[in-house]
Amino acid sequence: MSPFMTKLLPAAVILVGATGLGGCASKSFVREQIAPVSQRVDALEAKLQETDGTAKAALAEAQAASGQAQNNGQRLDQLNGRVDGIEQRLQAQENRAKRPRN
């Protein structure tokens, strides 16, 4: 063998080996590696949808409670007005009863 070939042969063997060993991953290998991650993502997505549903239900209940509280506040305001009117009438009657008759 010529000295040129002795220097070129190891480089060629290394180049062919690196090319053969560094190939692309097969589809089945990729699917196998991604499957656990995909399952976890699906589980998290299901939990997220459940949490979203719970949050929306809680929001609806809170809005209903807020509306009811507002109605109750209005009714209390009306009742306070009526109670104030009754108190004024009672006080007026008491003041008339306390006046001495001439």
PDB file of C-alpha atoms in Angstrom:
ATOM      1  CA  MET A   1       0.000   0.000   0.000  1.00  0.00           C
ATOM      2  CA  SER A   2       1.108   3.460  -0.736  1.00  0.00           C
ATOM      3  CA  PRO A   3       1.783   5.907   2.076  1.00  0.00           C
ATOM      4  CA  PHE A   4      -1.066   8.036   0.820  1.00  0.00           C
ATOM      5  CA  MET A   5      -3.519   5.141   1.164  1.00  0.00           C
ATOM      6  CA  THR A   6      -2.330   4.328   4.678  1.00  0.00           C
ATOM      7  CA  LYS A   7      -3.125   7.873   5.749  1.00  0.00           C
ATOM      8  CA  LEU A   8      -6.421   8.032   3.876  1.00  0.00           C
ATOM      9  CA  LEU A   9      -7.797   4.651   4.930  1.00  0.00           C
ATOM     10  CA  PRO A  10      -8.232   5.401   8.672  1.00  0.00           C
ATOM     11  CA  ALA A  11      -9.856   8.755   7.854  1.00  0.00           C
ATOM     12  CA  ALA A  12     -12.240   7.063   5.407  1.00  0.00           C
ATOM     13  CA  VAL A  13     -13.143   4.372   7.969  1.00  0.00           C
ATOM     14  CA  ILE A  14     -13.849   7.031  10.616  1.00  0.00           C
ATOM     15  CA  LEU A  15     -15.955   9.044   8.169  1.00  0.00           C
ATOM     16  CA  VAL A  16     -18.022   6.016   7.081  1.00  0.00           C
ATOM     17  CA  GLY A  17     -18.480   4.918  10.727  1.00  0.00           C
ATOM     18  CA  ALA A  18     -19.595   8.341  11.886  1.00  0.00           C
ATOM     19  CA  THR A  19     -22.076   8.606   9.046  1.00  0.00           C
ATOM     20  CA  GLY A  20     -23.491   5.140   9.702  1.00  0.00           C
ATOM     21  CA  LEU A  21     -23.781   5.573  13.468  1.00  0.00           C
ATOM     22  CA  GLY A  22     -25.138   9.100  13.441  1.00  0.00           C
ATOM     23  CA  GLY A  23     -28.280   8.346  11.438  1.00  0.00           C
ATOM     24  CA  CYS A  24     -31.757   9.690  12.094  1.00  0.00           C
ATOM     25  CA  ALA A  25     -34.072   8.210  14.678  1.00  0.00           C
ATOM     26  CA  SER A  26     -36.819   5.949  13.395  1.00  0.00           C
ATOM     27  CA  LYS A  27     -40.476   6.933  13.657  1.00  0.00           C
ATOM     28  CA  SER A  28     -41.178   4.129  16.095  1.00  0.00           C
ATOM     29  CA  PHE A  29     -38.325   5.264  18.373  1.00  0.00           C
ATOM     30  CA  VAL A  30     -39.612   8.827  18.361  1.00  0.00           C
ATOM     31  CA  ARG A  31     -43.174   7.692  19.084  1.00  0.00           C
ATOM     32  CA  GLU A  32     -41.907   5.487  21.898  1.00  0.00           C
ATOM     33  CA  GLN A  33     -40.016   8.380  23.453  1.00  0.00           C
ATOM     34  CA  ILE A  34     -42.863  10.865  23.060  1.00  0.00           C
ATOM     35  CA  ALA A  35     -45.663   8.554  24.279  1.00  0.00           C
ATOM     36  CA  PRO A  36     -45.119   9.150  28.048  1.00  0.00           C
ATOM     37  CA  VAL A  37     -44.916  12.896  27.529  1.00  0.00           C
ATOM     38  CA  SER A  38     -48.041  12.850  25.397  1.00  0.00           C
ATOM     39  CA  GLN A  39     -49.904  10.876  28.068  1.00  0.00           C
ATOM     40  CA  ARG A  40     -48.899  13.376  30.737  1.00  0.00           C
ATOM     41  CA  VAL A  41     -49.969  16.275  28.534  1.00  0.00           C
ATOM     42  CA  ASP A  42     -53.346  14.603  27.940  1.00  0.00           C
ATOM     43  CA  ALA A  43     -53.815  14.034  31.686  1.00  0.00           C
ATOM     44  CA  LEU A  44     -52.901  17.641  32.469  1.00  0.00           C
ATOM     45  CA  GLU A  45     -55.231  18.872  29.760  1.00  0.00           C
ATOM     46  CA  ALA A  46     -58.101  16.861  31.270  1.00  0.00           C
ATOM     47  CA  LYS A  47     -57.355  18.295  34.724  1.00  0.00           C
ATOM     48  CA  LEU A  48     -57.192  21.791  33.251  1.00  0.00           C
ATOM     49  CA  GLN A  49     -60.600  21.369  31.619  1.00  0.00           C
ATOM     50  CA  GLU A  50     -62.022  20.105  34.916  1.00  0.00           C
ATOM     51  CA  THR A  51     -60.527  23.055  36.781  1.00  0.00           C
ATOM     52  CA  ASP A  52     -61.826  25.441  34.134  1.00  0.00           C
ATOM     53  CA  GLY A  53     -65.323  23.994  34.519  1.00  0.00           C
ATOM     54  CA  THR A  54     -65.128  24.342  38.290  1.00  0.00           C
ATOM     55  CA  ALA A  55     -63.915  27.930  37.992  1.00  0.00           C
ATOM     56  CA  LYS A  56     -66.720  28.823  35.582  1.00  0.00           C
ATOM     57  CA  ALA A  57     -69.314  27.256  37.903  1.00  0.00           C
ATOM     58  CA  ALA A  58     -67.862  29.168  40.863  1.00  0.00           C
ATOM     59  CA  LEU A  59     -67.964  32.397  38.859  1.00  0.00           C
ATOM     60  CA  ALA A  60     -71.611  31.828  37.958  1.00  0.00           C
ATOM     61  CA  GLU A  61     -72.473  31.155  41.612  1.00  0.00           C
ATOM     62  CA  ALA A  62     -70.548  34.232  42.734  1.00  0.00           C
ATOM     63  CA  GLN A  63     -72.354  36.404  40.194  1.00  0.00           C
ATOM     64  CA  ALA A  64     -75.718  35.006  41.310  1.00  0.00           C
ATOM     65  CA  ALA A  65     -74.801  35.636  44.952  1.00  0.00           C
ATOM     66  CA  SER A  66     -73.716  39.162  44.092  1.00  0.00           C
ATOM     67  CA  GLY A  67     -77.057  39.829  42.403  1.00  0.00           C
ATOM     68  CA  GLN A  68     -78.932  38.396  45.379  1.00  0.00           C
ATOM     69  CA  ALA A  69     -76.853  40.487  47.776  1.00  0.00           C
ATOM     70  CA  GLN A  70     -77.652  43.587  45.753  1.00  0.00           C
ATOM     71  CA  ASN A  71     -81.381  42.771  45.867  1.00  0.00           C
ATOM     72  CA  ASN A  72     -81.154  42.159  49.606  1.00  0.00           C
ATOM     73  CA  GLY A  73     -79.390  45.499  50.054  1.00  0.00           C
ATOM     74  CA  GLN A  74     -82.173  47.275  48.177  1.00  0.00           C
ATOM     75  CA  ARG A  75     -84.818  45.550  50.288  1.00  0.00           C
ATOM     76  CA  LEU A  76     -82.957  46.532  53.469  1.00  0.00           C
ATOM     77  CA  ASP A  77     -82.838  50.128  52.292  1.00  0.00           C
ATOM     78  CA  GLN A  78     -86.605  50.039  51.727  1.00  0.00           C
ATOM     79  CA  LEU A  79     -87.196  48.475  55.131  1.00  0.00           C
ATOM     80  CA  ASN A  80     -84.950  51.049  56.803  1.00  0.00           C
ATOM     81  CA  GLY A  81     -87.048  53.797  55.237  1.00  0.00           C
ATOM     82  CA  ARG A  82     -90.235  52.199  56.509  1.00  0.00           C
ATOM     83  CA  VAL A  83     -88.783  51.723  59.994  1.00  0.00           C
ATOM     84  CA  ASP A  84     -87.608  55.336  60.051  1.00  0.00           C
ATOM     85  CA  GLY A  85     -91.129  56.472  59.099  1.00  0.00           C
ATOM     86  CA  ILE A  86     -92.692  54.356  61.828  1.00  0.00           C
ATOM     87  CA  GLU A  87     -90.216  55.668  64.404  1.00  0.00           C
ATOM     88  CA  GLN A  88     -91.039  59.237  63.426  1.00  0.00           C
ATOM     89  CA  ARG A  89     -94.778  58.580  63.789  1.00  0.00           C
ATOM     90  CA  LEU A  90     -94.267  56.938  67.181  1.00  0.00           C
ATOM     91  CA  GLN A  91     -92.136  59.818  68.379  1.00  0.00           C
ATOM     92  CA  ALA A  92     -94.739  62.301  67.163  1.00  0.00           C
ATOM     93  CA  GLN A  93     -97.437  60.421  69.057  1.00  0.00           C
ATOM     94  CA  GLU A  94     -95.283  60.346  72.189  1.00  0.00           C
ATOM     95  CA  ASN A  95     -94.669  64.074  71.907  1.00  0.00           C
ATOM     96  CA  ARG A  96     -98.441  64.709  71.620  1.00  0.00           C
ATOM     97  CA  ALA A  97     -99.125  62.523  74.638  1.00  0.00           C
ATOM     98  CA  LYS A  98     -96.518  64.343  76.760  1.00  0.00           C
ATOM     99  CA  ARG A  99     -97.954  67.815  76.097  1.00  0.00           C
ATOM    100  CA  PRO A 100     -99.974  69.110  78.981  1.00  0.00           C
ATOM    101  CA  ARG A 101    -103.605  69.835  78.261  1.00  0.00           C
ATOM    102  CA  ASN A 102    -104.809  73.331  78.911  1.00  0.00           C
TER     103      ASN A 102
END
